[in-house]
Short mmCIF file of C-alpha atoms in Angstrom, two decimals:
data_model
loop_
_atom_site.label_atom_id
_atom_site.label_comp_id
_atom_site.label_asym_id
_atom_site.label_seq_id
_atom_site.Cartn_x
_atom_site.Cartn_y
_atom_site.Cartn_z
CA UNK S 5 0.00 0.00 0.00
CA UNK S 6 2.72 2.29 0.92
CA UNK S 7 4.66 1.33 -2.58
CA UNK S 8 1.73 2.11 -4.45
CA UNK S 9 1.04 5.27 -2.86
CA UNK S 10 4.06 6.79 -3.27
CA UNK S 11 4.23 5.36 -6.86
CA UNK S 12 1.02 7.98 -7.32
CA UNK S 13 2.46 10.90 -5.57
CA UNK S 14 5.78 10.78 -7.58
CA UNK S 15 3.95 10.53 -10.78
CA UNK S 16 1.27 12.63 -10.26
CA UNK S 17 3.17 15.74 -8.72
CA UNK S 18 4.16 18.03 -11.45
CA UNK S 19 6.81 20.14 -9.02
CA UNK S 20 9.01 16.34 -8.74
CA UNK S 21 9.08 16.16 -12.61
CA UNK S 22 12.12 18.84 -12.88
CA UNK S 23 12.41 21.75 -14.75
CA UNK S 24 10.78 20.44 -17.87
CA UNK S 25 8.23 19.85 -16.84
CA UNK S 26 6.20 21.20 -20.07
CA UNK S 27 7.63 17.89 -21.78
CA UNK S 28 4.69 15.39 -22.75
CA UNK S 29 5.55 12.67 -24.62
CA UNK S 30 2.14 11.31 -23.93
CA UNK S 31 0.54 14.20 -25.91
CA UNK S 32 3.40 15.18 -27.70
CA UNK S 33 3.23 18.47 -26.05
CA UNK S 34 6.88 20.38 -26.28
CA UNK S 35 8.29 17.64 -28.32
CA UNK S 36 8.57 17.22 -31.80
CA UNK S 37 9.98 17.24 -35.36
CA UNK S 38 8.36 20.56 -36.98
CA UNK S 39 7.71 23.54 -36.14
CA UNK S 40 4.20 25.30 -35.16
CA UNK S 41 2.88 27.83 -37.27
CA UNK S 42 2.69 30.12 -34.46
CA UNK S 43 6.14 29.93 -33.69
CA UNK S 44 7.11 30.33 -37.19
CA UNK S 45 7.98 33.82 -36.79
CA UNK S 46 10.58 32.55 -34.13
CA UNK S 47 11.97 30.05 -36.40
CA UNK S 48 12.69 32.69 -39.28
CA UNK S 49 14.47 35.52 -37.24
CA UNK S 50 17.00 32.50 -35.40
CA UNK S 51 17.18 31.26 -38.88
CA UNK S 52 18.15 34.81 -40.16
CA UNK S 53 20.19 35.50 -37.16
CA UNK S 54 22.33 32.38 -37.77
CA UNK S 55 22.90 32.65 -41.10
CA UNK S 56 23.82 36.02 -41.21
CA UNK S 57 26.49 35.35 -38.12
CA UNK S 58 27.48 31.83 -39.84
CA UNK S 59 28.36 34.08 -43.11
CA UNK S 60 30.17 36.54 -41.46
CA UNK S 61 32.25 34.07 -39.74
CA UNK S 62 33.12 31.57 -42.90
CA UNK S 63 33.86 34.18 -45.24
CA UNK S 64 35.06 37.23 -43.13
CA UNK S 65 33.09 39.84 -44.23
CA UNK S 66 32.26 42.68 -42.23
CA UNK S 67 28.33 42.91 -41.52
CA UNK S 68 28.61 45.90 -40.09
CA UNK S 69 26.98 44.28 -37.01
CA UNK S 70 29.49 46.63 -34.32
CA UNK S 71 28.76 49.70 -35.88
CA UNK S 72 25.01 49.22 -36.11
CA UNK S 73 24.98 47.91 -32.07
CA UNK S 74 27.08 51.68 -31.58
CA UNK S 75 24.41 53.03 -33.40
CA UNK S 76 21.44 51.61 -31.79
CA UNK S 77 23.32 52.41 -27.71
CA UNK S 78 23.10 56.04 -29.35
CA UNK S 79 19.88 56.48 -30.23
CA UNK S 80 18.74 59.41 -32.58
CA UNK S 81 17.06 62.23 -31.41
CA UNK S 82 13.48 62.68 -32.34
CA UNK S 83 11.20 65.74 -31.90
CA UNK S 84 8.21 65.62 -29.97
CA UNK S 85 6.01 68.38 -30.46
CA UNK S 86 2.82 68.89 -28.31
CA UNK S 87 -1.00 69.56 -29.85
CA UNK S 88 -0.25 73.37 -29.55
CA UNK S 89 3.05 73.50 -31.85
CA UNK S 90 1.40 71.62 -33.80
CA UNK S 91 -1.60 73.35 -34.58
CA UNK S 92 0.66 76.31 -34.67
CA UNK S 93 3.39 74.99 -36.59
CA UNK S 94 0.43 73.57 -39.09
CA UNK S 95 -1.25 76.88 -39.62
CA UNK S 96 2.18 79.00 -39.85
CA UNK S 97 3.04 76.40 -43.13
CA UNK S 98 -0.34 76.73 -44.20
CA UNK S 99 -0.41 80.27 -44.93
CA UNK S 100 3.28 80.40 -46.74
CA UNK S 101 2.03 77.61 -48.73
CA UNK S 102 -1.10 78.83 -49.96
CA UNK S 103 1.24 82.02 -51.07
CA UNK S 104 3.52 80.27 -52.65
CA UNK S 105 0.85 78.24 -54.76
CA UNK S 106 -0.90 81.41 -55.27
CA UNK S 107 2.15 82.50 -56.42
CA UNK S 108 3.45 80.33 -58.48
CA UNK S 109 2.11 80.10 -62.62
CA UNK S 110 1.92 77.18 -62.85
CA UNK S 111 0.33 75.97 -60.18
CA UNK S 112 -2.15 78.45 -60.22
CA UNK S 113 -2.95 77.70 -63.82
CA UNK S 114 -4.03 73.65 -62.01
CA UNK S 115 -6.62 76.12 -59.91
CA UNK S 116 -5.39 74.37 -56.42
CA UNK S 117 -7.49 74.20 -53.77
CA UNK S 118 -5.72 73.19 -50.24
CA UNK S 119 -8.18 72.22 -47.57
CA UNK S 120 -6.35 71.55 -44.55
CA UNK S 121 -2.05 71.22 -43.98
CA UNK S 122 -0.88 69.17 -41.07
CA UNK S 123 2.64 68.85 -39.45
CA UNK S 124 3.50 65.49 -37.88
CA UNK S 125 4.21 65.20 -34.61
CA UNK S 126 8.15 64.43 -34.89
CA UNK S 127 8.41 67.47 -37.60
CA UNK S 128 9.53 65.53 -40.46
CA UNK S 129 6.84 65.40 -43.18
CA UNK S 130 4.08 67.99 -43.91
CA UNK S 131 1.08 66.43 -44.72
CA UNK S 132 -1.23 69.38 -47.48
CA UNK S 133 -4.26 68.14 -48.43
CA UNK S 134 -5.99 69.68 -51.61
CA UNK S 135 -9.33 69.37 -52.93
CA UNK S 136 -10.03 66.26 -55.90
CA UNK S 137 -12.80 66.90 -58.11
CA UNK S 138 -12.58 63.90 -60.53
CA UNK S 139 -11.38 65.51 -63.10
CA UNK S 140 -8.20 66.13 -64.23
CA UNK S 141 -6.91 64.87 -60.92
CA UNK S 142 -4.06 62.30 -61.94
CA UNK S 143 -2.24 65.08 -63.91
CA UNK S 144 -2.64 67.28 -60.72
CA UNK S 145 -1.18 64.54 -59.03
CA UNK S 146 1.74 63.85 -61.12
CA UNK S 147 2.77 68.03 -61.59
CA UNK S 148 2.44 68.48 -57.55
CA UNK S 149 5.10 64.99 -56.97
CA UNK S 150 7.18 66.94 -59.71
CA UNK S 151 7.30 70.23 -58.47
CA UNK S 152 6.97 69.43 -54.72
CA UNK S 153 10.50 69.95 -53.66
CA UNK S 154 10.78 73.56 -55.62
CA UNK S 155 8.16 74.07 -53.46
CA UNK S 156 9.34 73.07 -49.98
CA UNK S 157 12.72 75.10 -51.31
CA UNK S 158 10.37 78.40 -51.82
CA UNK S 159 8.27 77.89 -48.18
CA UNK S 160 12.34 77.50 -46.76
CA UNK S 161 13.17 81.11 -48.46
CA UNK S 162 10.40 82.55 -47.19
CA UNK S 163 9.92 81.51 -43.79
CA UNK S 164 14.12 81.19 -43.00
CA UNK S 165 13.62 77.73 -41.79
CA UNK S 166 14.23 74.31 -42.64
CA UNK S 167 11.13 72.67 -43.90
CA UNK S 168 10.39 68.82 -43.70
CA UNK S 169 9.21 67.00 -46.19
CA UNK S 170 5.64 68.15 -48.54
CA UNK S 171 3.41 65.61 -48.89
CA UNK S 172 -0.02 66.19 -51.00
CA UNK S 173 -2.70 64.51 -50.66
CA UNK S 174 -5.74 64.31 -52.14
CA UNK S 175 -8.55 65.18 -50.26
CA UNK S 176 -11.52 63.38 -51.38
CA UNK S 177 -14.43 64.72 -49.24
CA UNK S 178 -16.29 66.55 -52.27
CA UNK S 179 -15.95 63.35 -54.46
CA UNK S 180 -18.01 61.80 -51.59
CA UNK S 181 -20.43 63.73 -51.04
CA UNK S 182 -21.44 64.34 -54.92
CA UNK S 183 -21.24 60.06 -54.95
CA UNK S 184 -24.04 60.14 -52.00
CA UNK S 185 -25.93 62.55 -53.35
CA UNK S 186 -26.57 60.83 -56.98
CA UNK S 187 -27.26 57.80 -54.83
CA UNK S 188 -29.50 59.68 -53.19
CA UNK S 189 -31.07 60.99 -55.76
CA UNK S 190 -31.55 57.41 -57.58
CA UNK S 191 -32.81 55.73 -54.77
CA UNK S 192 -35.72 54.29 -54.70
CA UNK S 193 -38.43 55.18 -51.96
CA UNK S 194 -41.63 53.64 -52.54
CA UNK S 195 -44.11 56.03 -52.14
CA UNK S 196 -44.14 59.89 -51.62
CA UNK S 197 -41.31 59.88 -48.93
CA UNK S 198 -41.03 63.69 -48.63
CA UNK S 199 -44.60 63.55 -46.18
CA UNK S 200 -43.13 61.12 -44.06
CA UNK S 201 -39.12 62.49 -43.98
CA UNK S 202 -38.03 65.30 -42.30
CA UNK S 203 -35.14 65.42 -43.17
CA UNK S 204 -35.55 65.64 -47.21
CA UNK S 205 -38.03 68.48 -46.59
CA UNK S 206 -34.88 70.38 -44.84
CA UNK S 207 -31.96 69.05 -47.25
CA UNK S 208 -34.04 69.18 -50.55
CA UNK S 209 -33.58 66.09 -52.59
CA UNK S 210 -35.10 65.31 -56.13
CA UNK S 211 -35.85 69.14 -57.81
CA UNK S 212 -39.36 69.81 -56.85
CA UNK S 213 -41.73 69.80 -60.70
CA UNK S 214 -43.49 73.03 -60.67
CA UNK S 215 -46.85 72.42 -59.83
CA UNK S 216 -49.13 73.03 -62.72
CA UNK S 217 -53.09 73.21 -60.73
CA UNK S 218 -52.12 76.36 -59.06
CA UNK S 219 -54.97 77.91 -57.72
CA UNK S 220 -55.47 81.05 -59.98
CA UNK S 221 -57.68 83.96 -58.60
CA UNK S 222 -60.97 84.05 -60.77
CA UNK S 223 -60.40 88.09 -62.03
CA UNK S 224 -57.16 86.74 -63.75
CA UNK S 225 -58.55 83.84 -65.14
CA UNK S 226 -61.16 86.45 -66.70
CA UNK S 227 -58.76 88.57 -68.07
CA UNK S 228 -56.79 85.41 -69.65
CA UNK S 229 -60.14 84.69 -71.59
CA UNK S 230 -60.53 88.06 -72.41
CA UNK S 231 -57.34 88.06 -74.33
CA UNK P 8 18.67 23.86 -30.50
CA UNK P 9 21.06 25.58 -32.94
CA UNK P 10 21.96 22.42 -34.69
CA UNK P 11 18.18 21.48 -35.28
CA UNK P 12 17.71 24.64 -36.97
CA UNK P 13 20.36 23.95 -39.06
CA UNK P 14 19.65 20.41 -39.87
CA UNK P 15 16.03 22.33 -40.90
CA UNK P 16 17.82 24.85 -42.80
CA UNK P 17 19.56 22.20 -44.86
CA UNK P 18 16.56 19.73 -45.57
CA UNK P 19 14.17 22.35 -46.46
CA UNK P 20 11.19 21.09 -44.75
CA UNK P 21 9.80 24.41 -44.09
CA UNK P 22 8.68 26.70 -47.35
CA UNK P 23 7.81 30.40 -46.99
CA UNK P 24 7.85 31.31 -50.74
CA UNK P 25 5.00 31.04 -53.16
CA UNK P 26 4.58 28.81 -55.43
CA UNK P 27 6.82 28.85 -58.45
CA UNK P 28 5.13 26.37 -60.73
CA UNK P 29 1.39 25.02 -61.18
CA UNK P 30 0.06 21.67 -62.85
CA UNK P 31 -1.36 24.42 -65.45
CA UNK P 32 0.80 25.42 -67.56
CA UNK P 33 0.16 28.78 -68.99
CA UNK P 34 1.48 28.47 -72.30
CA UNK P 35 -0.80 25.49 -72.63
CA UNK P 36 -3.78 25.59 -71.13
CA UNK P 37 -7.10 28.15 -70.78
CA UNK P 38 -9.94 28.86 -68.52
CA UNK P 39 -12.92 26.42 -69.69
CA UNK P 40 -15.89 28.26 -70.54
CA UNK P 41 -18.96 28.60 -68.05
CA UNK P 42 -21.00 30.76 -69.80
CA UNK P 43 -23.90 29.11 -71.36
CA UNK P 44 -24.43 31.81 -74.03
CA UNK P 45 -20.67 31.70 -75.14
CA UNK P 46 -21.02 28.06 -75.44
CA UNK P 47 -23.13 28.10 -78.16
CA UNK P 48 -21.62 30.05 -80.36
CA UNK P 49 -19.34 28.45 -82.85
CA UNK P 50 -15.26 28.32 -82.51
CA UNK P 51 -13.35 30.61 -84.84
CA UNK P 52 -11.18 28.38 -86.96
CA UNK P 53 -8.28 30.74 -85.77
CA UNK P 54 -9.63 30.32 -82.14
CA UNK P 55 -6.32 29.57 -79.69
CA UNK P 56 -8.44 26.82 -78.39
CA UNK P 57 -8.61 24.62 -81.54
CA UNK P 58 -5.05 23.83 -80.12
CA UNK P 59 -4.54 24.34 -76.51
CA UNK P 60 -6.22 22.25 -73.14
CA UNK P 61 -8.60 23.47 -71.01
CA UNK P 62 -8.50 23.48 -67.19
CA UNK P 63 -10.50 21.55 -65.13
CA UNK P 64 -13.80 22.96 -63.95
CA UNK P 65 -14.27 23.98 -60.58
CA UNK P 66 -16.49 21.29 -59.13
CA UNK P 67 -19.08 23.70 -58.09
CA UNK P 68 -19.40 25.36 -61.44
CA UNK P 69 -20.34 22.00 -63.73
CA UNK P 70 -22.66 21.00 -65.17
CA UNK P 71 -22.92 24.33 -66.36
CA UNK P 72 -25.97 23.81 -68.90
CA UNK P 73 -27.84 23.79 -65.16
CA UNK P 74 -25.78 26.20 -63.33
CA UNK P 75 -26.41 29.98 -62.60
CA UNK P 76 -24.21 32.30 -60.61
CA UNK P 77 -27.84 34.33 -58.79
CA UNK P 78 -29.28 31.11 -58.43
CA UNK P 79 -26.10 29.65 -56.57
CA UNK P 80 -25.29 32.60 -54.40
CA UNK P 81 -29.23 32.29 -53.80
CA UNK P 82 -28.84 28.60 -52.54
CA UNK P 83 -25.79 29.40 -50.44
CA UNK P 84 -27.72 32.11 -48.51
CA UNK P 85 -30.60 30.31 -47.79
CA UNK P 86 -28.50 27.35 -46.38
CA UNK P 87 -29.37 26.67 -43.08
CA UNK P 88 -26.99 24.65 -40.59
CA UNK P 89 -24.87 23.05 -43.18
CA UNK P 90 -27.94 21.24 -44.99
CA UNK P 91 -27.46 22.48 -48.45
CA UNK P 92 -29.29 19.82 -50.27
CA UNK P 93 -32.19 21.02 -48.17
CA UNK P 94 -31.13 24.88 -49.47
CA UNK P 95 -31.05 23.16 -53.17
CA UNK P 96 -34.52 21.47 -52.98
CA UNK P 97 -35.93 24.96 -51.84
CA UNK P 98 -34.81 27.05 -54.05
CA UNK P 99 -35.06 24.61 -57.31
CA UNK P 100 -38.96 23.89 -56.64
CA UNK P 101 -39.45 27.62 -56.37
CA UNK P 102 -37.85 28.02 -59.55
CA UNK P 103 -40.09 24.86 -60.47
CA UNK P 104 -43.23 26.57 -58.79
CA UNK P 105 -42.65 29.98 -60.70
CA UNK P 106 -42.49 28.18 -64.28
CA UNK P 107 -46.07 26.52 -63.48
CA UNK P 108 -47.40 29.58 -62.82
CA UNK P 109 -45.71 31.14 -65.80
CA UNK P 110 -46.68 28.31 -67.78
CA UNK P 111 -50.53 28.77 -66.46
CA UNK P 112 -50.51 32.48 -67.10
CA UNK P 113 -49.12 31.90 -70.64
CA UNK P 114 -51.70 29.65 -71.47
CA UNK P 115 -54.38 31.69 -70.65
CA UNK P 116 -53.20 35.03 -72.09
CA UNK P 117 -53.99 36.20 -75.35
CA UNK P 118 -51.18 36.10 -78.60
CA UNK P 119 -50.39 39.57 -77.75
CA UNK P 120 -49.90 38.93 -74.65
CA UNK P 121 -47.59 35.94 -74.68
CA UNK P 122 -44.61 37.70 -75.93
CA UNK P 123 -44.45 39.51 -72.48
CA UNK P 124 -44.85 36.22 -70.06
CA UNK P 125 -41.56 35.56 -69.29
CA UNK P 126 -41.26 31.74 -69.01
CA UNK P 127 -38.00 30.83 -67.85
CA UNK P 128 -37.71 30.83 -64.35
CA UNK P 129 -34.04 31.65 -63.96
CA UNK P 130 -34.27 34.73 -65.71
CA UNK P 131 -37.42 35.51 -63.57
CA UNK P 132 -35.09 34.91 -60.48
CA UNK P 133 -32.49 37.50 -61.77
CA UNK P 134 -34.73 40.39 -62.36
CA UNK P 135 -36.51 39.83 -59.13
CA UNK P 136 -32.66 39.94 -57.65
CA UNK P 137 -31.53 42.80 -58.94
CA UNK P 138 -35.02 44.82 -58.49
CA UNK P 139 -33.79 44.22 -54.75
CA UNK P 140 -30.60 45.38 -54.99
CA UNK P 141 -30.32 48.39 -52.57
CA UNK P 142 -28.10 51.22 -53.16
CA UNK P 143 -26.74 51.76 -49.95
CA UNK P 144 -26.15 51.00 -46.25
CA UNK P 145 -25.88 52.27 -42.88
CA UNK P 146 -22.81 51.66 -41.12
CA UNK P 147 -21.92 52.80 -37.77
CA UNK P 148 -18.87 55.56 -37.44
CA UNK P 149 -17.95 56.87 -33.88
CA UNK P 150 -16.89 60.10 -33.64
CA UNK P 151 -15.58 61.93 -30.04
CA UNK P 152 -17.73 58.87 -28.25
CA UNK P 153 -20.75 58.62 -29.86
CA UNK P 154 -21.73 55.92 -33.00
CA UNK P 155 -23.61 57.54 -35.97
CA UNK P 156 -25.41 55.17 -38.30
CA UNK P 157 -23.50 57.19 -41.77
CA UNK P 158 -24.83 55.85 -45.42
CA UNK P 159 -22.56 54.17 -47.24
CA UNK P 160 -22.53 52.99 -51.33
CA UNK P 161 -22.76 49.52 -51.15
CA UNK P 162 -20.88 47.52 -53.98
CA UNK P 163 -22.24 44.93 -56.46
CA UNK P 164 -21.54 41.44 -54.46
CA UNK P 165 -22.39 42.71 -51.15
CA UNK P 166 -25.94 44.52 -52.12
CA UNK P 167 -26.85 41.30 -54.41
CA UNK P 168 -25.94 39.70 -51.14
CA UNK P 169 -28.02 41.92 -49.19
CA UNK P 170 -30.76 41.63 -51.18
CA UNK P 171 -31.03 37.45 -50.96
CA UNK P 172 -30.69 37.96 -47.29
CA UNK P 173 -33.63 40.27 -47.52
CA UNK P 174 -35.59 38.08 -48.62
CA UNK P 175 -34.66 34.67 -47.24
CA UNK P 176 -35.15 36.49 -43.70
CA UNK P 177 -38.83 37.19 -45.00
CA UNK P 178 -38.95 34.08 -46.32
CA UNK P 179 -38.14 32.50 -43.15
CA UNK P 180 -40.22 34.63 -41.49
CA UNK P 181 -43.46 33.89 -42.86
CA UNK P 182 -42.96 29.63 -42.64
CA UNK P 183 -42.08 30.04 -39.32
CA UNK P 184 -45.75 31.63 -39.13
CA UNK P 185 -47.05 28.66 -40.50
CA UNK P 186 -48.26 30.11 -43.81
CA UNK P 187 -47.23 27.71 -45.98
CA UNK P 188 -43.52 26.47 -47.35
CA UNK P 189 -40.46 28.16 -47.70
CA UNK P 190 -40.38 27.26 -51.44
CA UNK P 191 -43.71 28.63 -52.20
CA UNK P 192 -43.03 31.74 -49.95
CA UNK P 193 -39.95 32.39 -52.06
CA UNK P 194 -41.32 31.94 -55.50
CA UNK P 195 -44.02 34.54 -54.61
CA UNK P 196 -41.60 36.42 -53.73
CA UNK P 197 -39.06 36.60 -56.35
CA UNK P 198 -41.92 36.58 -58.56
CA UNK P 199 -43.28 39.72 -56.88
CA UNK P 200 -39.74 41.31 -57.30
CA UNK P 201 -39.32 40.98 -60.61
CA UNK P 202 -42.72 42.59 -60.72
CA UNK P 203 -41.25 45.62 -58.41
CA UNK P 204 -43.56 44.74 -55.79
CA UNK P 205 -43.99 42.65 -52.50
CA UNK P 206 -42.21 42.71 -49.08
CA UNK P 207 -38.69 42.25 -50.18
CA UNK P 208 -38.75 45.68 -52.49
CA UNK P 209 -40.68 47.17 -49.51
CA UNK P 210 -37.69 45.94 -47.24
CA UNK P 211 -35.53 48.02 -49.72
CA UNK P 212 -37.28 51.06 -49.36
CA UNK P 213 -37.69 51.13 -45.95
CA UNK P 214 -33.47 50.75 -45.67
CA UNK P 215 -33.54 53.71 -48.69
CA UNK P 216 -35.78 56.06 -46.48
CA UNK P 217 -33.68 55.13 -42.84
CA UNK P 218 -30.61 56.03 -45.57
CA UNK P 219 -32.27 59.17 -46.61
CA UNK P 220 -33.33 60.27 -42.99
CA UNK P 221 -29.88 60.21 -41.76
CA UNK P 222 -28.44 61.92 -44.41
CA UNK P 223 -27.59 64.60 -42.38
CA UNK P 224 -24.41 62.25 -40.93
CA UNK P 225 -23.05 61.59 -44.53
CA UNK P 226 -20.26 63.69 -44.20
CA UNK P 227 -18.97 61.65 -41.45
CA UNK P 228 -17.83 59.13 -44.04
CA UNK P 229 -14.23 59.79 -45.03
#
């Protein structure tokens, strides 16, 4: 009785199995030939790790590996601007934008309309969105990604500072709303919907047919016969 | 653990790149043909296909004399727990049911008449489809905490979608009541919508007009 007893208690008690404990070969759990597909990220970046130091050993050449750990220990230094520079900062490139687009011939022959101009938070990319309206808008495109850097070089002469990068981007907001309001307009409602929505009598939707029966005062229809 | 990754590395067990190769080879072989209408015409003597194979056919896709991509999608929506047969029977006597009554209305209708009874049922089931089909959605956008319901356009798959699911749920509805069977239910149905009329078309104006009445939110949308 005693035998069996312990017998239990040494094979039941996970803390007496040792340190790997996670080891199943019941279940198969923690053992085995191939790798999970959830660990296959693991699997790549030892693989890439190992080959990359295995190369670098067999054949000598330098992977730069030193000077990117001397690097890393360094650190860059990043801005970090708070939601006041930024708005700031966002409205101050704004305005010398808008001039020099104004300014510019070219750019004013494309008719440019910039809706909104936002400066990251780090400083490094200005973000100027302009107004799409379907047509026309791919050569837009492709004259603003030519001419961008002339520009960020005229906003730097103006202002005295460095500029980051100018980034345009097309804002598509009108295209929207012109898509909702054909579908809008196509939709189909059943019956009269304007008695029973609100909102359509407010907003306006299909043009309103001038109504023919309107009621006419009974002197004018008298003078219409006369005549 | 080292050496097993190598001894993995050199046998290759594991593959992360796409395929390079397929038992198709492009050079000799060509989509088969599953449109019914193209299949009857005749092959150009200068055709590509006098000389090349054809791919298999997907197995879901032949026979295709039989086959209809509304009336598939149609069957997959109204599948219920896995019992597709079921689904199939459904919707293939309410195709059945809607060429009887096509059938009986074509008999009785005058010569002038005839030519605009419609008398294949598949074709009935498309029109009724796409007379469903509605033109947008609501979606729900939160802005600074709260969730507007914003209109959206809704593309092709997803509103023929919508509109099956329209009317399966009405459909379902009305056996559950006890009217009568979902097969009869449905070919009223689709042959009310090809018609413009009955609950599924209603369904899609009521979704237009909740569309419409919160119209004021479409700008939300970007």
């Amino acid at each position: 009785m005693y035998r069996n007893g312990i017998r239990w208690i040494t094979t039941s008690t996970a803390a007496l199995k040792g340190p790997r404990n996670y080891v199943n070969r019941k279940t198969g759990r923690g053992c085995g030939n191939s790798v999970l597909s959830r660990f296959e990220w693991r699997y790549d970046k030892t693989l890439g790790k190992n080959f990359q130091k295995t190369m670098g050993m067999r054949y000598g050449i330098d992977m730069g590996l030193e000077d990117r750990l001397l690097l890393v220990s360094l650190g860059t230094k990043q801005r970090r601007l708070d939601d006041k520079k930024v708005v700031q900062l966002s409205r101050i490139l704004e305005e010398r934008i808008a001039e020099v687009v104004a300014t510019d011939e070219m750019l004013g022959r494309l008719q440019l309309q910039i809706t909104r101009v936002r400066v990251d938070r780090a400083f490094t990319q200005v973000s100027v969105y302009w107004m799409c309206r379907g047509d026309g808008d791919s050569e837009i495109v492709d004259f603003l990604e030519e001419s961008k850097h002339q520009i960020r070089r005229r906003v730097e002469e103006s202002i005295g500072i460095t500029c980051p990068e100018v980034k345009f981007i097309g804002d598509k907001a009108l295209l929207m709303e012109q898509e909702m309001d054909k579908l809008f307009r196509e939709a189909d409602y059943g019956m009269d919907y304007r008695l029973l929505s609100k909102s359509a009598r407010v907003l306006g939707n299909v043009k309103e047919e001038s109504p023919n029966n309107r009621n006419v005062p009974r002197w004018l229809t008298s003078i219409k016969k006369k005549v | 653990m080292t050496t097993k990754l190598a001894r993995f590395a050199q046998k290759r067990w594991i593959s992360s790149t796409t395929s390079t190769s397929n038992m198709y080879d492009p050079r000799v072989f060509r989509d088969p043909v599953t449109n019914v209408q193209e299949l009857r015409k005749p092959l150009d003597s200068d055709d590509e296909r006098n000389f090349l194979f054809l791919k298999a056919m997907k197995s879901d896709a032949t026979p295709v004399f039989y086959r209809d991509h509304v009336i598939d999608k149609l069957i997959r929506v109204c599948t219920k727990d896995g019992e597709k047969e079921t689904s199939r029977k459904n919707v293939l006597s309410a195709l059945e049911i809607i060429k009887r009554r096509q059938y009986k209305a074509w008999a009785k209708a005058s010569e002038e008449e005839k030519k605009s009874i419609e008398l294949d049922p598949f074709l009935v089931a498309k029109k009724g489809i796409k007379n469903c089909h509605p033109l947008m959605k609501l979606q729900g956008v939160t802005r600074g905490g709260t969730t507007y319901q914003v209109p959206f356009p809704i593309e092709e798959p997803e509103a023929e979608f919508r509109a099956m699911k329209m009317m399966r749920d009405i459909c379902r509805v009305r056996s559950k009541h006890g009217e009568t069977h979902f097969k009869d239910i449905l070919a009223t149905e689709l042959l009310a919508a090809s018609q413009n009329e009955g609950s599924t078309i209603q369904a899609k104006q009521e979704l237009h007009k909740t569309c419409e009445a919160n119209r004021a939110y479409a700008h939300y949308r970007a």
